[in-house]
PDB file of C-alpha atoms in Angstrom:
ATOM      1  CA  UNK E   3      -1.158  16.326   0.158  1.00  0.00           C
ATOM      2  CA  UNK E   4      -3.004  19.482  -0.838  1.00  0.00           C
ATOM      3  CA  UNK E   5      -2.115  22.590  -2.780  1.00  0.00           C
ATOM      4  CA  UNK E   6      -2.986  25.734  -0.847  1.00  0.00           C
ATOM      5  CA  UNK E   7      -5.112  28.380  -2.607  1.00  0.00           C
ATOM      6  CA  UNK E   8      -2.865  30.672  -4.597  1.00  0.00           C
ATOM      7  CA  UNK E   9       0.077  28.260  -4.314  1.00  0.00           C
ATOM      8  CA  UNK E  10       1.515  27.900  -7.821  1.00  0.00           C
ATOM      9  CA  UNK E  11       4.630  25.934  -6.877  1.00  0.00           C
ATOM     10  CA  UNK E  12       5.119  22.791  -8.921  1.00  0.00           C
ATOM     11  CA  UNK E  13       4.957  19.586  -6.870  1.00  0.00           C
ATOM     12  CA  UNK E  14       7.137  16.607  -7.716  1.00  0.00           C
ATOM     13  CA  UNK E  15       5.885  13.026  -7.383  1.00  0.00           C
ATOM     14  CA  UNK E  16       8.177  10.018  -7.634  1.00  0.00           C
ATOM     15  CA  UNK E  17       6.849   6.734  -9.005  1.00  0.00           C
ATOM     16  CA  UNK E  18       8.218   3.413 -10.191  1.00  0.00           C
ATOM     17  CA  UNK E  19       8.858   3.976 -13.883  1.00  0.00           C
ATOM     18  CA  UNK E  20       9.189   4.096 -16.737  1.00  0.00           C
ATOM     19  CA  UNK E  21       5.917   5.344 -18.191  1.00  0.00           C
ATOM     20  CA  UNK E  22       3.159   2.769 -18.471  1.00  0.00           C
ATOM     21  CA  UNK E  23       3.558   1.026 -15.098  1.00  0.00           C
ATOM     22  CA  UNK E  24       0.776   0.180 -12.658  1.00  0.00           C
ATOM     23  CA  UNK E  25       2.377   2.708 -10.293  1.00  0.00           C
ATOM     24  CA  UNK E  26       1.887   5.445 -12.869  1.00  0.00           C
ATOM     25  CA  UNK E  27      -1.756   4.398 -13.150  1.00  0.00           C
ATOM     26  CA  UNK E  28      -2.082   4.770  -9.370  1.00  0.00           C
ATOM     27  CA  UNK E  29      -0.507   8.230  -9.433  1.00  0.00           C
ATOM     28  CA  UNK E  30      -2.967   9.246 -12.147  1.00  0.00           C
ATOM     29  CA  UNK E  31      -5.730   8.809  -9.533  1.00  0.00           C
ATOM     30  CA  UNK E  32      -4.309  11.598  -7.331  1.00  0.00           C
ATOM     31  CA  UNK E  33      -6.155  14.851  -8.170  1.00  0.00           C
ATOM     32  CA  UNK E  34      -3.385  17.021  -6.708  1.00  0.00           C
ATOM     33  CA  UNK E  35      -0.764  15.336  -8.916  1.00  0.00           C
ATOM     34  CA  UNK E  36      -2.374  16.294 -12.209  1.00  0.00           C
ATOM     35  CA  UNK E  37      -0.366  18.894 -14.037  1.00  0.00           C
ATOM     36  CA  UNK E  38       2.563  18.460 -11.659  1.00  0.00           C
ATOM     37  CA  UNK E  39       6.024  16.965 -12.250  1.00  0.00           C
ATOM     38  CA  UNK E  40       6.178  13.161 -12.264  1.00  0.00           C
ATOM     39  CA  UNK E  41       9.610  11.683 -11.646  1.00  0.00           C
ATOM     40  CA  UNK E  42      10.142   8.022 -12.654  1.00  0.00           C
ATOM     41  CA  UNK E  43      12.511   6.001 -10.450  1.00  0.00           C
ATOM     42  CA  UNK E  44      13.886   2.478 -10.552  1.00  0.00           C
ATOM     43  CA  UNK E  45      12.867   1.079  -7.168  1.00  0.00           C
ATOM     44  CA  UNK E  46      10.999   1.751  -3.925  1.00  0.00           C
ATOM     45  CA  UNK E  47      14.132   2.770  -2.046  1.00  0.00           C
ATOM     46  CA  UNK E  48      14.905   5.472  -4.598  1.00  0.00           C
ATOM     47  CA  UNK E  49      11.319   6.763  -4.445  1.00  0.00           C
ATOM     48  CA  UNK E  50      11.382   7.100  -0.658  1.00  0.00           C
ATOM     49  CA  UNK E  51      14.881   8.581  -0.690  1.00  0.00           C
ATOM     50  CA  UNK E  52      13.558  11.298  -3.003  1.00  0.00           C
ATOM     51  CA  UNK E  53      10.902  12.159  -0.424  1.00  0.00           C
ATOM     52  CA  UNK E  54      13.242  12.130   2.567  1.00  0.00           C
ATOM     53  CA  UNK E  55      15.801  14.294   0.753  1.00  0.00           C
ATOM     54  CA  UNK E  56      13.153  16.736  -0.444  1.00  0.00           C
ATOM     55  CA  UNK E  57      13.655  16.005  -4.142  1.00  0.00           C
ATOM     56  CA  UNK E  58      10.009  14.922  -4.289  1.00  0.00           C
ATOM     57  CA  UNK E  59       6.965  16.048  -2.347  1.00  0.00           C
ATOM     58  CA  UNK E  60       5.509  12.537  -2.324  1.00  0.00           C
ATOM     59  CA  UNK E  61       6.043   9.069  -3.770  1.00  0.00           C
ATOM     60  CA  UNK E  62       3.581   6.469  -4.987  1.00  0.00           C
ATOM     61  CA  UNK E  63       4.604   2.935  -4.023  1.00  0.00           C
ATOM     62  CA  UNK E  64       2.972  -0.504  -4.111  1.00  0.00           C
ATOM     63  CA  UNK E  65       2.352  -2.004  -0.677  1.00  0.00           C
ATOM     64  CA  UNK E  66       0.011  -4.972  -1.170  1.00  0.00           C
ATOM     65  CA  UNK E  67      -1.337  -7.264  -3.875  1.00  0.00           C
ATOM     66  CA  UNK E  68      -4.536  -9.257  -3.544  1.00  0.00           C
ATOM     67  CA  UNK E  69      -2.847 -12.341  -5.058  1.00  0.00           C
ATOM     68  CA  UNK E  70       0.726 -12.189  -3.735  1.00  0.00           C
ATOM     69  CA  UNK E  71       0.136 -10.394  -0.426  1.00  0.00           C
ATOM     70  CA  UNK E  72       2.314  -7.658   1.056  1.00  0.00           C
ATOM     71  CA  UNK E  73       5.188  -6.073  -0.847  1.00  0.00           C
ATOM     72  CA  UNK E  74       8.013  -6.854   1.570  1.00  0.00           C
ATOM     73  CA  UNK E  75      10.448  -4.244   0.234  1.00  0.00           C
ATOM     74  CA  UNK E  76       7.889  -1.501   0.823  1.00  0.00           C
ATOM     75  CA  UNK E  77       6.882  -2.736   4.265  1.00  0.00           C
ATOM     76  CA  UNK E  78      10.506  -3.028   5.398  1.00  0.00           C
ATOM     77  CA  UNK E  79      11.364   0.416   4.040  1.00  0.00           C
ATOM     78  CA  UNK E  80       8.450   2.078   5.833  1.00  0.00           C
ATOM     79  CA  UNK E  81       9.527   0.372   9.053  1.00  0.00           C
ATOM     80  CA  UNK E  82      13.129   1.515   8.871  1.00  0.00           C
ATOM     81  CA  UNK E  83      13.178   4.872   7.025  1.00  0.00           C
ATOM     82  CA  UNK E  84      12.253   7.675   9.455  1.00  0.00           C
ATOM     83  CA  UNK E  85      10.278  10.780   8.617  1.00  0.00           C
ATOM     84  CA  UNK E  86       7.640   9.269   6.320  1.00  0.00           C
ATOM     85  CA  UNK E  87       3.855   9.347   6.466  1.00  0.00           C
ATOM     86  CA  UNK E  88       1.175   7.647   4.345  1.00  0.00           C
ATOM     87  CA  UNK E  89      -1.363  10.262   3.208  1.00  0.00           C
ATOM     88  CA  UNK E  90      -3.524   8.244   0.824  1.00  0.00           C
ATOM     89  CA  UNK E  91      -4.168   4.846  -0.729  1.00  0.00           C
ATOM     90  CA  UNK E  92      -5.237   3.844  -4.222  1.00  0.00           C
ATOM     91  CA  UNK E  93      -6.290   0.588  -5.878  1.00  0.00           C
ATOM     92  CA  UNK E  94      -5.306  -0.442  -9.392  1.00  0.00           C
ATOM     93  CA  UNK E  95      -6.815  -3.511 -11.090  1.00  0.00           C
ATOM     94  CA  UNK E  96      -4.033  -5.826 -12.217  1.00  0.00           C
ATOM     95  CA  UNK E  97      -4.607  -6.470 -15.896  1.00  0.00           C
ATOM     96  CA  UNK E  98      -2.041  -7.850 -18.296  1.00  0.00           C
ATOM     97  CA  UNK E  99      -1.689  -7.822 -22.063  1.00  0.00           C
ATOM     98  CA  UNK E 100       0.612  -9.780 -24.347  1.00  0.00           C
ATOM     99  CA  UNK E 101       2.424  -7.511 -26.787  1.00  0.00           C
ATOM    100  CA  UNK E 102       4.953  -7.994 -29.583  1.00  0.00           C
ATOM    101  CA  UNK E 103       6.698  -6.109 -32.340  1.00  0.00           C
ATOM    102  CA  UNK E 104       4.427  -4.669 -35.047  1.00  0.00           C
ATOM    103  CA  UNK E 105       3.341  -7.479 -37.361  1.00  0.00           C
ATOM    104  CA  UNK E 106       3.937 -10.241 -34.811  1.00  0.00           C
ATOM    105  CA  UNK E 107       1.233 -12.931 -34.590  1.00  0.00           C
ATOM    106  CA  UNK E 108       0.264 -14.904 -31.498  1.00  0.00           C
ATOM    107  CA  UNK E 109       0.917 -18.173 -33.344  1.00  0.00           C
ATOM    108  CA  UNK E 110       4.553 -17.148 -33.872  1.00  0.00           C
ATOM    109  CA  UNK E 111       5.346 -16.570 -30.199  1.00  0.00           C
ATOM    110  CA  UNK E 112       7.741 -19.024 -28.564  1.00  0.00           C
ATOM    111  CA  UNK E 113       9.725 -16.871 -26.076  1.00  0.00           C
ATOM    112  CA  UNK E 114       7.819 -14.607 -23.652  1.00  0.00           C
ATOM    113  CA  UNK E 115       9.505 -11.904 -21.584  1.00  0.00           C
ATOM    114  CA  UNK E 116       7.845 -11.180 -18.242  1.00  0.00           C
ATOM    115  CA  UNK E 117       8.541 -10.150 -14.677  1.00  0.00           C
ATOM    116  CA  UNK E 118       8.378 -13.349 -12.583  1.00  0.00           C
ATOM    117  CA  UNK E 119       5.335 -12.141 -10.598  1.00  0.00           C
ATOM    118  CA  UNK E 120       3.449 -11.205 -13.766  1.00  0.00           C
ATOM    119  CA  UNK E 121       4.434 -14.479 -15.372  1.00  0.00           C
ATOM    120  CA  UNK E 122       3.061 -16.447 -12.421  1.00  0.00           C
ATOM    121  CA  UNK E 123      -0.229 -14.527 -12.589  1.00  0.00           C
ATOM    122  CA  UNK E 124      -0.643 -15.375 -16.295  1.00  0.00           C
ATOM    123  CA  UNK E 125       0.670 -18.950 -16.270  1.00  0.00           C
ATOM    124  CA  UNK E 126      -2.668 -20.697 -16.799  1.00  0.00           C
ATOM    125  CA  UNK E 127      -3.432 -18.565 -19.851  1.00  0.00           C
ATOM    126  CA  UNK E 128       0.057 -19.085 -21.254  1.00  0.00           C
ATOM    127  CA  UNK E 129      -0.110 -22.835 -20.715  1.00  0.00           C
ATOM    128  CA  UNK E 130      -3.441 -22.984 -22.509  1.00  0.00           C
ATOM    129  CA  UNK E 131      -2.720 -20.613 -25.416  1.00  0.00           C
ATOM    130  CA  UNK E 132       1.060 -21.045 -25.820  1.00  0.00           C
ATOM    131  CA  UNK E 133       1.809 -24.547 -24.477  1.00  0.00           C
ATOM    132  CA  UNK E 134       5.323 -24.664 -25.998  1.00  0.00           C
ATOM    133  CA  UNK E 135       6.506 -21.206 -24.905  1.00  0.00           C
ATOM    134  CA  UNK E 136       9.611 -20.437 -22.844  1.00  0.00           C
ATOM    135  CA  UNK E 137       9.926 -17.697 -20.220  1.00  0.00           C
ATOM    136  CA  UNK E 138      12.558 -14.935 -20.305  1.00  0.00           C
ATOM    137  CA  UNK E 139      12.591 -13.164 -16.893  1.00  0.00           C
ATOM    138  CA  UNK E 140      12.475  -9.359 -16.965  1.00  0.00           C
ATOM    139  CA  UNK E 141      13.277  -6.809 -14.269  1.00  0.00           C
ATOM    140  CA  UNK E 142       9.861  -5.127 -14.430  1.00  0.00           C
ATOM    141  CA  UNK E 143       6.510  -5.306 -16.191  1.00  0.00           C
ATOM    142  CA  UNK E 144       7.437  -2.416 -18.458  1.00  0.00           C
ATOM    143  CA  UNK E 145      11.048  -3.466 -19.044  1.00  0.00           C
ATOM    144  CA  UNK E 146       9.788  -6.718 -20.552  1.00  0.00           C
ATOM    145  CA  UNK E 147       8.079  -4.773 -23.333  1.00  0.00           C
ATOM    146  CA  UNK E 148      10.686  -2.029 -23.710  1.00  0.00           C
ATOM    147  CA  UNK E 149      13.281  -4.695 -24.464  1.00  0.00           C
ATOM    148  CA  UNK E 150      11.250  -5.749 -27.478  1.00  0.00           C
ATOM    149  CA  UNK E 151      10.919  -2.152 -28.690  1.00  0.00           C
ATOM    150  CA  UNK E 152      14.613  -1.268 -28.426  1.00  0.00           C
ATOM    151  CA  UNK E 153      15.879  -4.642 -29.611  1.00  0.00           C
ATOM    152  CA  UNK E 154      17.719  -5.570 -26.426  1.00  0.00           C
ATOM    153  CA  UNK E 155      15.481  -8.584 -25.787  1.00  0.00           C
ATOM    154  CA  UNK E 156      15.382 -11.839 -27.728  1.00  0.00           C
ATOM    155  CA  UNK E 157      11.755 -12.411 -26.741  1.00  0.00           C
ATOM    156  CA  UNK E 158       8.983 -12.640 -29.322  1.00  0.00           C
ATOM    157  CA  UNK E 159       6.403 -11.160 -26.959  1.00  0.00           C
ATOM    158  CA  UNK E 160       6.096  -9.617 -23.513  1.00  0.00           C
ATOM    159  CA  UNK E 161       3.600  -9.532 -20.677  1.00  0.00           C
ATOM    160  CA  UNK E 162       2.955  -5.912 -19.709  1.00  0.00           C
ATOM    161  CA  UNK E 163       0.340  -3.536 -18.255  1.00  0.00           C
ATOM    162  CA  UNK E 164      -2.258  -2.252 -20.739  1.00  0.00           C
ATOM    163  CA  UNK E 165      -0.855   1.280 -20.385  1.00  0.00           C
ATOM    164  CA  UNK E 166       2.273   0.232 -22.287  1.00  0.00           C
ATOM    165  CA  UNK E 167       0.365   0.631 -25.563  1.00  0.00           C
ATOM    166  CA  UNK E 168      -0.024   4.355 -24.908  1.00  0.00           C
ATOM    167  CA  UNK E 169       3.743   4.861 -24.869  1.00  0.00           C
ATOM    168  CA  UNK E 170       5.246   2.357 -27.330  1.00  0.00           C
ATOM    169  CA  UNK E 171       4.502   1.090 -30.827  1.00  0.00           C
ATOM    170  CA  UNK E 172       3.632  -2.516 -30.045  1.00  0.00           C
ATOM    171  CA  UNK E 173       1.277  -5.125 -31.443  1.00  0.00           C
ATOM    172  CA  UNK E 174      -1.502  -6.198 -29.082  1.00  0.00           C
ATOM    173  CA  UNK E 175      -1.494  -9.989 -29.297  1.00  0.00           C
ATOM    174  CA  UNK E 176      -3.956 -10.689 -26.468  1.00  0.00           C
ATOM    175  CA  UNK E 177      -5.729  -8.730 -23.729  1.00  0.00           C
ATOM    176  CA  UNK E 178      -6.911  -9.725 -20.242  1.00  0.00           C
ATOM    177  CA  UNK E 179      -4.493 -12.634 -19.970  1.00  0.00           C
ATOM    178  CA  UNK E 180      -4.284 -12.609 -16.168  1.00  0.00           C
ATOM    179  CA  UNK E 181      -5.565 -15.746 -14.465  1.00  0.00           C
ATOM    180  CA  UNK E 182      -7.351 -13.811 -11.699  1.00  0.00           C
ATOM    181  CA  UNK E 183      -9.822 -11.245 -13.025  1.00  0.00           C
ATOM    182  CA  UNK E 184     -10.225  -9.742  -9.541  1.00  0.00           C
ATOM    183  CA  UNK E 185      -6.531  -9.116  -8.878  1.00  0.00           C
ATOM    184  CA  UNK E 186      -5.833  -5.675  -7.405  1.00  0.00           C
ATOM    185  CA  UNK E 187      -2.684  -3.919  -6.246  1.00  0.00           C
ATOM    186  CA  UNK E 188      -2.900  -1.442  -3.394  1.00  0.00           C
ATOM    187  CA  UNK E 189      -0.656   1.610  -3.596  1.00  0.00           C
ATOM    188  CA  UNK E 190       0.067   4.261  -0.971  1.00  0.00           C
ATOM    189  CA  UNK E 191       1.078   7.874  -1.413  1.00  0.00           C
ATOM    190  CA  UNK E 192       3.917   8.681   0.990  1.00  0.00           C
ATOM    191  CA  UNK E 193       5.093  12.154   2.005  1.00  0.00           C
ATOM    192  CA  UNK E 194       7.400  13.510   4.664  1.00  0.00           C
ATOM    193  CA  UNK E 195       5.887  13.451   8.149  1.00  0.00           C
ATOM    194  CA  UNK E 196       2.833  15.700   8.270  1.00  0.00           C
ATOM    195  CA  UNK E 197      -0.415  15.758  10.206  1.00  0.00           C
ATOM    196  CA  UNK E 198      -2.824  13.131   8.944  1.00  0.00           C
ATOM    197  CA  UNK E 199      -5.669  14.227   6.662  1.00  0.00           C
ATOM    198  CA  UNK E 200      -8.855  14.935   8.664  1.00  0.00           C
ATOM    199  CA  UNK E 201     -11.155  11.968   9.327  1.00  0.00           C
ATOM    200  CA  UNK E 202     -13.808  11.165   6.728  1.00  0.00           C
ATOM    201  CA  UNK E 203     -15.574   8.269   8.452  1.00  0.00           C
ATOM    202  CA  UNK E 204     -14.070   5.924   5.857  1.00  0.00           C
ATOM    203  CA  UNK E 205     -10.472   5.814   7.026  1.00  0.00           C
ATOM    204  CA  UNK E 206      -7.602   3.447   7.680  1.00  0.00           C
ATOM    205  CA  UNK E 207      -4.672   3.642  10.095  1.00  0.00           C
ATOM    206  CA  UNK E 208      -1.378   1.889   9.310  1.00  0.00           C
ATOM    207  CA  UNK E 209       1.134   0.849  11.969  1.00  0.00           C
ATOM    208  CA  UNK E 210       4.253  -1.211  12.590  1.00  0.00           C
ATOM    209  CA  UNK E 211       4.373  -2.862  16.021  1.00  0.00           C
ATOM    210  CA  UNK E 212       7.056  -4.940  17.731  1.00  0.00           C
ATOM    211  CA  UNK E 213       6.226  -7.344  20.554  1.00  0.00           C
ATOM    212  CA  UNK E 214       7.961  -6.609  23.862  1.00  0.00           C
ATOM    213  CA  UNK E 215       9.119 -10.218  24.191  1.00  0.00           C
ATOM    214  CA  UNK E 216       8.407 -13.665  22.824  1.00  0.00           C
ATOM    215  CA  UNK E 217       6.105 -15.446  25.262  1.00  0.00           C
ATOM    216  CA  UNK E 218       2.824 -17.379  25.037  1.00  0.00           C
ATOM    217  CA  UNK E 219      -0.034 -14.958  24.476  1.00  0.00           C
ATOM    218  CA  UNK E 220       2.119 -11.956  23.482  1.00  0.00           C
ATOM    219  CA  UNK E 221       0.454 -11.602  20.095  1.00  0.00           C
ATOM    220  CA  UNK E 222      -2.982 -11.931  21.677  1.00  0.00           C
ATOM    221  CA  UNK E 223      -2.115  -9.169  24.138  1.00  0.00           C
ATOM    222  CA  UNK E 224      -1.258  -6.898  21.221  1.00  0.00           C
ATOM    223  CA  UNK E 225      -4.459  -7.753  19.366  1.00  0.00           C
ATOM    224  CA  UNK E 226      -6.539  -7.128  22.480  1.00  0.00           C
ATOM    225  CA  UNK E 227      -5.609  -3.450  22.230  1.00  0.00           C
ATOM    226  CA  UNK E 228      -7.810  -3.347  19.143  1.00  0.00           C
ATOM    227  CA  UNK E 229     -10.451  -5.965  19.985  1.00  0.00           C
ATOM    228  CA  UNK E 230     -11.415  -4.391  23.310  1.00  0.00           C
ATOM    229  CA  UNK E 231     -12.031  -1.075  21.521  1.00  0.00           C
ATOM    230  CA  UNK E 232     -14.090  -2.440  18.635  1.00  0.00           C
ATOM    231  CA  UNK E 233     -11.431  -1.885  15.976  1.00  0.00           C
ATOM    232  CA  UNK E 234     -11.308  -4.226  12.994  1.00  0.00           C
ATOM    233  CA  UNK E 235      -7.948  -5.110  11.435  1.00  0.00           C
ATOM    234  CA  UNK E 236      -7.960  -5.324   7.644  1.00  0.00           C
ATOM    235  CA  UNK E 237      -4.300  -6.382   7.522  1.00  0.00           C
ATOM    236  CA  UNK E 238      -2.059  -8.253   9.953  1.00  0.00           C
ATOM    237  CA  UNK E 239       1.249  -9.515   8.608  1.00  0.00           C
ATOM    238  CA  UNK E 240       4.658 -10.275  10.098  1.00  0.00           C
ATOM    239  CA  UNK E 241       8.065  -9.232   8.815  1.00  0.00           C
ATOM    240  CA  UNK E 242      11.434 -10.249  10.317  1.00  0.00           C
ATOM    241  CA  UNK E 243      13.111  -7.419  12.210  1.00  0.00           C
ATOM    242  CA  UNK E 244      16.484  -8.743  11.088  1.00  0.00           C
ATOM    243  CA  UNK E 245      18.503  -8.376  14.277  1.00  0.00           C
ATOM    244  CA  UNK E 246      18.137 -12.035  15.250  1.00  0.00           C
ATOM    245  CA  UNK E 247      16.284 -15.161  14.202  1.00  0.00           C
ATOM    246  CA  UNK E 248      12.691 -15.388  15.389  1.00  0.00           C
ATOM    247  CA  UNK E 249      12.100 -11.648  15.952  1.00  0.00           C
ATOM    248  CA  UNK E 250       9.277 -10.072  13.983  1.00  0.00           C
ATOM    249  CA  UNK E 251       7.448  -6.782  13.605  1.00  0.00           C
ATOM    250  CA  UNK E 252       3.782  -6.727  12.695  1.00  0.00           C
ATOM    251  CA  UNK E 253       2.333  -4.733   9.826  1.00  0.00           C
ATOM    252  CA  UNK E 254      -1.159  -3.572  10.777  1.00  0.00           C
ATOM    253  CA  UNK E 255      -3.972  -1.793   8.955  1.00  0.00           C
ATOM    254  CA  UNK E 256      -6.779  -0.865  11.341  1.00  0.00           C
ATOM    255  CA  UNK E 257     -10.186   0.492  10.369  1.00  0.00           C
ATOM    256  CA  UNK E 258     -10.546   4.043  11.639  1.00  0.00           C
ATOM    257  CA  UNK E 259      -8.671   7.323  12.124  1.00  0.00           C
ATOM    258  CA  UNK E 260      -6.233   8.432  14.807  1.00  0.00           C
ATOM    259  CA  UNK E 261      -8.660  11.235  15.704  1.00  0.00           C
ATOM    260  CA  UNK E 262     -11.334   8.641  16.526  1.00  0.00           C
ATOM    261  CA  UNK E 263     -11.462   8.185  20.304  1.00  0.00           C
ATOM    262  CA  UNK E 264     -11.350   4.395  20.070  1.00  0.00           C
ATOM    263  CA  UNK E 265      -8.288   4.470  17.772  1.00  0.00           C
ATOM    264  CA  UNK E 266      -6.425   7.015  19.881  1.00  0.00           C
ATOM    265  CA  UNK E 267      -7.112   4.917  22.983  1.00  0.00           C
ATOM    266  CA  UNK E 268      -5.855   1.773  21.216  1.00  0.00           C
ATOM    267  CA  UNK E 269      -2.657   3.507  20.116  1.00  0.00           C
ATOM    268  CA  UNK E 270      -1.967   4.644  23.663  1.00  0.00           C
ATOM    269  CA  UNK E 271      -2.518   1.061  24.801  1.00  0.00           C
ATOM    270  CA  UNK E 272      -0.060  -0.163  22.155  1.00  0.00           C
ATOM    271  CA  UNK E 273       2.466   2.437  23.236  1.00  0.00           C
ATOM    272  CA  UNK E 274       2.326   1.158  26.823  1.00  0.00           C
ATOM    273  CA  UNK E 275       2.585  -2.435  25.634  1.00  0.00           C
ATOM    274  CA  UNK E 276       5.191  -2.351  22.878  1.00  0.00           C
ATOM    275  CA  UNK E 277       8.827  -1.176  22.890  1.00  0.00           C
ATOM    276  CA  UNK E 278       8.318   0.250  19.409  1.00  0.00           C
ATOM    277  CA  UNK E 279       5.180   1.428  17.641  1.00  0.00           C
ATOM    278  CA  UNK E 280       5.617   3.187  14.302  1.00  0.00           C
ATOM    279  CA  UNK E 281       2.622   5.256  13.236  1.00  0.00           C
ATOM    280  CA  UNK E 282       2.560   5.293   9.426  1.00  0.00           C
ATOM    281  CA  UNK E 283      -0.563   7.373   8.935  1.00  0.00           C
ATOM    282  CA  UNK E 284      -4.345   7.716   9.001  1.00  0.00           C
ATOM    283  CA  UNK E 285      -5.870   8.363   5.593  1.00  0.00           C
ATOM    284  CA  UNK E 286      -9.051   7.831   3.538  1.00  0.00           C
ATOM    285  CA  UNK E 287      -9.714   4.282   2.389  1.00  0.00           C
ATOM    286  CA  UNK E 288      -9.417   3.754  -1.358  1.00  0.00           C
ATOM    287  CA  UNK E 289     -12.837   2.090  -1.486  1.00  0.00           C
ATOM    288  CA  UNK E 290     -14.426   4.920   0.577  1.00  0.00           C
ATOM    289  CA  UNK E 291     -16.270   2.261   2.597  1.00  0.00           C
ATOM    290  CA  UNK E 292     -17.610   3.781   5.806  1.00  0.00           C
ATOM    291  CA  UNK E 293     -16.184   2.114   8.915  1.00  0.00           C
ATOM    292  CA  UNK E 294     -18.875   0.444  11.016  1.00  0.00           C
ATOM    293  CA  UNK E 295     -18.546  -0.334  14.720  1.00  0.00           C
ATOM    294  CA  UNK E 296     -20.819  -1.015  17.725  1.00  0.00           C
ATOM    295  CA  UNK E 297     -22.318   2.067  19.345  1.00  0.00           C
ATOM    296  CA  UNK E 298     -20.553   1.273  22.638  1.00  0.00           C
ATOM    297  CA  UNK E 299     -17.272   2.256  20.929  1.00  0.00           C
ATOM    298  CA  UNK E 300     -18.456   5.644  19.648  1.00  0.00           C
ATOM    299  CA  UNK E 301     -16.524   8.814  20.475  1.00  0.00           C
ATOM    300  CA  UNK E 302     -19.309  10.002  22.809  1.00  0.00           C
ATOM    301  CA  UNK E 303     -18.975   6.886  24.963  1.00  0.00           C
ATOM    302  CA  UNK E 304     -15.207   7.380  25.387  1.00  0.00           C
ATOM    303  CA  UNK E 305     -15.666  11.074  26.204  1.00  0.00           C
ATOM    304  CA  UNK E 306     -18.423  10.313  28.733  1.00  0.00           C
ATOM    305  CA  UNK E 307     -16.233   7.689  30.416  1.00  0.00           C
ATOM    306  CA  UNK E 308     -13.366  10.167  30.778  1.00  0.00           C
ATOM    307  CA  UNK E 309     -15.708  12.826  32.156  1.00  0.00           C
ATOM    308  CA  UNK E 310     -17.086  10.293  34.641  1.00  0.00           C
ATOM    309  CA  UNK E 311     -13.579   9.456  35.851  1.00  0.00           C
ATOM    310  CA  UNK E 312     -12.608  13.130  36.147  1.00  0.00           C
ATOM    311  CA  UNK E 313     -15.708  13.680  38.247  1.00  0.00           C
ATOM    312  CA  UNK E 314     -14.750  10.886  40.611  1.00  0.00           C
ATOM    313  CA  UNK E 315     -11.201  12.197  40.934  1.00  0.00           C
ATOM    314  CA  UNK E 316     -12.454  15.736  41.665  1.00  0.00           C
ATOM    315  CA  UNK E 317     -14.874  14.510  44.352  1.00  0.00           C
ATOM    316  CA  UNK E 318     -18.062  15.328  42.447  1.00  0.00           C
ATOM    317  CA  UNK E 319     -21.151  13.358  43.564  1.00  0.00           C
ATOM    318  CA  UNK E 320     -22.245  10.728  41.110  1.00  0.00           C
ATOM    319  CA  UNK E 321     -25.593  11.406  39.480  1.00  0.00           C
TER     320      UNK E 321
END
């Protein structure tokens, strides 16, 4: 999403709140969002509903975690809510801190509030440093800490994102308590359906694809649409469609942009093959890694092949 020169209208961005969440940290990476209105919401469905209804210009939502895999609620929503388009992706390192009320000491902690996912990602540290602790489940990473601040939680401490300390008066009991130092969450910025940003050479295309029928080799036939055009898949995951047992849609991230000849050709192949292909967007990769592919799949080769065929059809002599 871009702000046109001379356009002073305030943009609104929805994000999973309250302040201090990983989603807020992702939104902070969007240059166009700085100085605009940020609207905290309670869940992914509310964020996307804001976009569809026009209450927000875009929403930042988590779609994948390097430890836990795809965020199913986000994937299912993107597959079923029409009129949405991914326009960017952003990575946020998943770091956790243990916080308590001012004056609290680590040695005094016996009950720890944490979202179940965060708790699982810090379990080794907790077992080592607080072997006798008990877990109090919380609805979100921030809610675990807010409950301590406002007195609604019985917990002595909470697992939360580091950004929580910028918004609440809490005691830092321990930092970097996550068991996986390389954990990363991938977020996507979603707007109403617009043309994709222009290709940069370091792009990704996201799709949802349903198989036409369940038969031996059906998945391979779908994957061949990419393999025969030199397109690498960075994500392939299945989600139940929900209409009957055993029916799935596939979540796909493919390296490249829809304006690349090889990607456009693959999408047309998918369209002929599948009863339903949902194009979610082509956008710059968060890591800005240039997409590499064999020269035989370059745009020039596809264009030359089409020109060759047109020449045959028009009766031109072959050179």
